[in-house]
Amino acid sequence: MTKDKINFYDDTKHFYEDFWIGRDYEHFSEVLALRKLLNKKHFKTAMDFGGGYGRLSDVLSDYSDKVILVDPSSKQLNIAKDKFKNQDNIEYLLLDKKDYVPAKDNTVDLLLMVRVSHHVPDPTKLFKEIYRAVTPNGYAIIEVASNAHLVNRLRQYSKLKRVSKTPIRVGSVANGLKDETPFVNHNPNTIIKQLNDCGFKFEKKLSVSNFRNGFLKTHFRLDQLLRAEKITQKHLAKINFGPSIFILVKK
Ligand SMILES: C[S@@+](CC[C@H](N)C(=O)[O-])C[C@H]1O[C@@H](n2cnc3c(N)ncnc32)[C@H](O)[C@@H]1O
């Protein structure tokens, strides 16, 4: 990472962990998706790339002998080290370069990248790096903050437009560091093509957090929403329904 600019996630005024307060539905929807994609698989080495404070690292550790948690934010890694201080199967690596995976060729059996692609406007170099690091027959799971979700498609159709195939810059960062930490939404079809172009074979995708809606979240219990989520993730992926798409590819 560029040392001259503050990583948003290292900023002392920003607490990524707090973002998850009140977002149990989204968190457990992602855990459901991960477990579905990893079902019956087991890996020697799994990497949680851009894993932050390790929100999903312990899920990964259920499916692997060793988890390598990689992140450019030392603040996030320190929180993770404290959180997992009694777990000896998690390693921590500070990422100090962009578009780089800190691993030798063909050594990572599974690479997980969740909520990171929205900080990478052009992921093509990073995907080539991921391909290099993943073992032959190994896997990558790439989560995409999607600009092609149904609500956005309807919004675009109402203006007689189509959703963009290229990344769309979204929102702003509360602490004013938005130029240093870009936020973009990607078109999942473009991401799948970019992964294919690197050599990955598409295996599966799931549509995640399909019922992320204030009205639904206040009128239905968490377990009800998660039951609906569980049933629909696979089917709704066919139409890129939800705001987040989990893509499983194989090398
Ligand atoms: C929204 S958090 C997601 C953390 C974790 N994957 C999760 O789902 O909770 C984004 C993380 O990506 C890291 N990050 C930002 N830009 C990155 C980049 N270009 N390469 C790798 N990681 C990056 C940040 O430091 C941060 O910890």
PDB file of C-alpha atoms and ligand atoms in Angstrom, residues 1 7-10 14 16 19-20 27 30 48-57 69-74 76-77 95 97-100 112-121 126 143 180-183 246, ligand 1:
ATOM      1  CA  MET A   1       0.000   0.000   0.000  1.00  0.00           C
ATOM      2  CA  ASN A   7      -5.533   3.697   4.817  1.00  0.00           C
ATOM      3  CA  PHE A   8      -9.138   4.483   5.724  1.00  0.00           C
ATOM      4  CA  TYR A   9      -9.097   1.342   7.923  1.00  0.00           C
ATOM      5  CA  ASP A  10      -6.083   2.628   9.868  1.00  0.00           C
ATOM      6  CA  HIS A  14     -12.836   5.044  11.863  1.00  0.00           C
ATOM      7  CA  TYR A  16     -14.771  -0.805  10.876  1.00  0.00           C
ATOM      8  CA  PHE A  19     -20.068  -0.945  10.970  1.00  0.00           C
ATOM      9  CA  TRP A  20     -21.316  -4.430  11.874  1.00  0.00           C
ATOM     10  CA  HIS A  27     -23.050 -10.920   8.499  1.00  0.00           C
ATOM     11  CA  GLU A  30     -22.327 -13.980   4.279  1.00  0.00           C
ATOM     12  CA  ASP A  48      -8.389 -14.246   4.051  1.00  0.00           C
ATOM     13  CA  PHE A  49      -7.221 -11.481   1.700  1.00  0.00           C
ATOM     14  CA  GLY A  50      -8.180  -8.001   2.883  1.00  0.00           C
ATOM     15  CA  GLY A  51      -9.620  -9.870   5.843  1.00  0.00           C
ATOM     16  CA  GLY A  52      -9.704  -6.814   8.131  1.00  0.00           C
ATOM     17  CA  TYR A  53     -10.153  -7.791  11.774  1.00  0.00           C
ATOM     18  CA  GLY A  54     -10.863 -11.386  10.761  1.00  0.00           C
ATOM     19  CA  ARG A  55     -14.657 -11.244  10.726  1.00  0.00           C
ATOM     20  CA  LEU A  56     -14.719 -14.323   8.482  1.00  0.00           C
ATOM     21  CA  SER A  57     -11.334 -15.885   9.363  1.00  0.00           C
ATOM     22  CA  LEU A  69      -5.036 -13.205   7.380  1.00  0.00           C
ATOM     23  CA  VAL A  70      -3.663 -10.519   5.058  1.00  0.00           C
ATOM     24  CA  ASP A  71      -4.530  -6.845   5.323  1.00  0.00           C
ATOM     25  CA  PRO A  72      -2.924  -3.468   4.603  1.00  0.00           C
ATOM     26  CA  SER A  73      -4.258  -2.074   7.912  1.00  0.00           C
ATOM     27  CA  SER A  74      -2.097  -2.763  10.952  1.00  0.00           C
ATOM     28  CA  GLN A  76      -7.277  -4.216  11.734  1.00  0.00           C
ATOM     29  CA  LEU A  77      -4.614  -6.903  12.095  1.00  0.00           C
ATOM     30  CA  LEU A  95       0.154  -6.069   2.995  1.00  0.00           C
ATOM     31  CA  LYS A  97       1.884  -3.327  -1.910  1.00  0.00           C
ATOM     32  CA  LYS A  98      -1.150  -2.869  -4.115  1.00  0.00           C
ATOM     33  CA  ASP A  99      -2.281  -5.643  -6.463  1.00  0.00           C
ATOM     34  CA  TYR A 100      -0.023  -8.109  -4.716  1.00  0.00           C
ATOM     35  CA  LEU A 112     -11.197 -15.479   0.095  1.00  0.00           C
ATOM     36  CA  MET A 113     -11.771 -11.828  -0.747  1.00  0.00           C
ATOM     37  CA  VAL A 114     -14.904 -10.303   0.780  1.00  0.00           C
ATOM     38  CA  ARG A 115     -15.798  -6.582   0.740  1.00  0.00           C
ATOM     39  CA  VAL A 116     -12.457  -5.716  -0.812  1.00  0.00           C
ATOM     40  CA  SER A 117     -13.223  -5.528  -4.548  1.00  0.00           C
ATOM     41  CA  HIS A 118     -15.161  -2.332  -3.829  1.00  0.00           C
ATOM     42  CA  HIS A 119     -11.789  -0.727  -2.983  1.00  0.00           C
ATOM     43  CA  VAL A 120     -10.205  -1.969  -6.216  1.00  0.00           C
ATOM     44  CA  PRO A 121     -11.582  -0.094  -9.233  1.00  0.00           C
ATOM     45  CA  LEU A 126      -4.960  -8.351  -8.591  1.00  0.00           C
ATOM     46  CA  GLU A 143     -17.311 -11.149  -3.266  1.00  0.00           C
ATOM     47  CA  GLU A 180      -7.346   7.584  -0.947  1.00  0.00           C
ATOM     48  CA  THR A 181      -9.860   4.795  -0.414  1.00  0.00           C
ATOM     49  CA  PRO A 182     -12.062   4.392  -3.476  1.00  0.00           C
ATOM     50  CA  PHE A 183     -15.485   2.782  -3.139  1.00  0.00           C
ATOM     51  CA  PHE A 246     -20.218 -14.382  -3.975  1.00  0.00           C
TER      52      PHE A 246
HETATM   53  C1  LIG B   1     -14.694  -3.561   4.239  1.00  0.00           C
HETATM   54  S1  LIG B   1     -13.234  -4.247   4.898  1.00  0.00           S
HETATM   55  C2  LIG B   1     -13.532  -5.974   4.704  1.00  0.00           C
HETATM   56  C3  LIG B   1     -12.825  -6.812   5.721  1.00  0.00           C
HETATM   57  C4  LIG B   1     -13.221  -8.288   5.708  1.00  0.00           C
HETATM   58  N1  LIG B   1     -12.909  -8.906   4.446  1.00  0.00           N
HETATM   59  C5  LIG B   1     -14.695  -8.402   6.001  1.00  0.00           C
HETATM   60  O1  LIG B   1     -15.465  -8.805   5.096  1.00  0.00           O
HETATM   61  O2  LIG B   1     -15.107  -8.072   7.115  1.00  0.00           O
HETATM   62  C6  LIG B   1     -12.061  -3.960   3.624  1.00  0.00           C
HETATM   63  C7  LIG B   1     -10.661  -4.416   4.008  1.00  0.00           C
HETATM   64  O3  LIG B   1      -9.863  -4.407   2.831  1.00  0.00           O
HETATM   65  C8  LIG B   1      -8.611  -3.841   3.101  1.00  0.00           C
HETATM   66  N2  LIG B   1      -8.162  -3.258   1.825  1.00  0.00           N
HETATM   67  C9  LIG B   1      -8.419  -2.032   1.316  1.00  0.00           C
HETATM   68  N3  LIG B   1      -7.852  -1.889   0.114  1.00  0.00           N
HETATM   69  C10 LIG B   1      -7.235  -3.072  -0.165  1.00  0.00           C
HETATM   70  C11 LIG B   1      -6.475  -3.553  -1.259  1.00  0.00           C
HETATM   71  N4  LIG B   1      -6.250  -2.787  -2.345  1.00  0.00           N
HETATM   72  N5  LIG B   1      -5.967  -4.802  -1.198  1.00  0.00           N
HETATM   73  C12 LIG B   1      -6.209  -5.589  -0.123  1.00  0.00           C
HETATM   74  N6  LIG B   1      -6.931  -5.182   0.946  1.00  0.00           N
HETATM   75  C13 LIG B   1      -7.434  -3.941   0.919  1.00  0.00           C
HETATM   76  C14 LIG B   1      -8.854  -2.826   4.197  1.00  0.00           C
HETATM   77  O4  LIG B   1      -7.698  -2.561   4.987  1.00  0.00           O
HETATM   78  C15 LIG B   1      -9.979  -3.492   4.999  1.00  0.00           C
HETATM   79  O5  LIG B   1      -9.514  -4.218   6.098  1.00  0.00           O
END
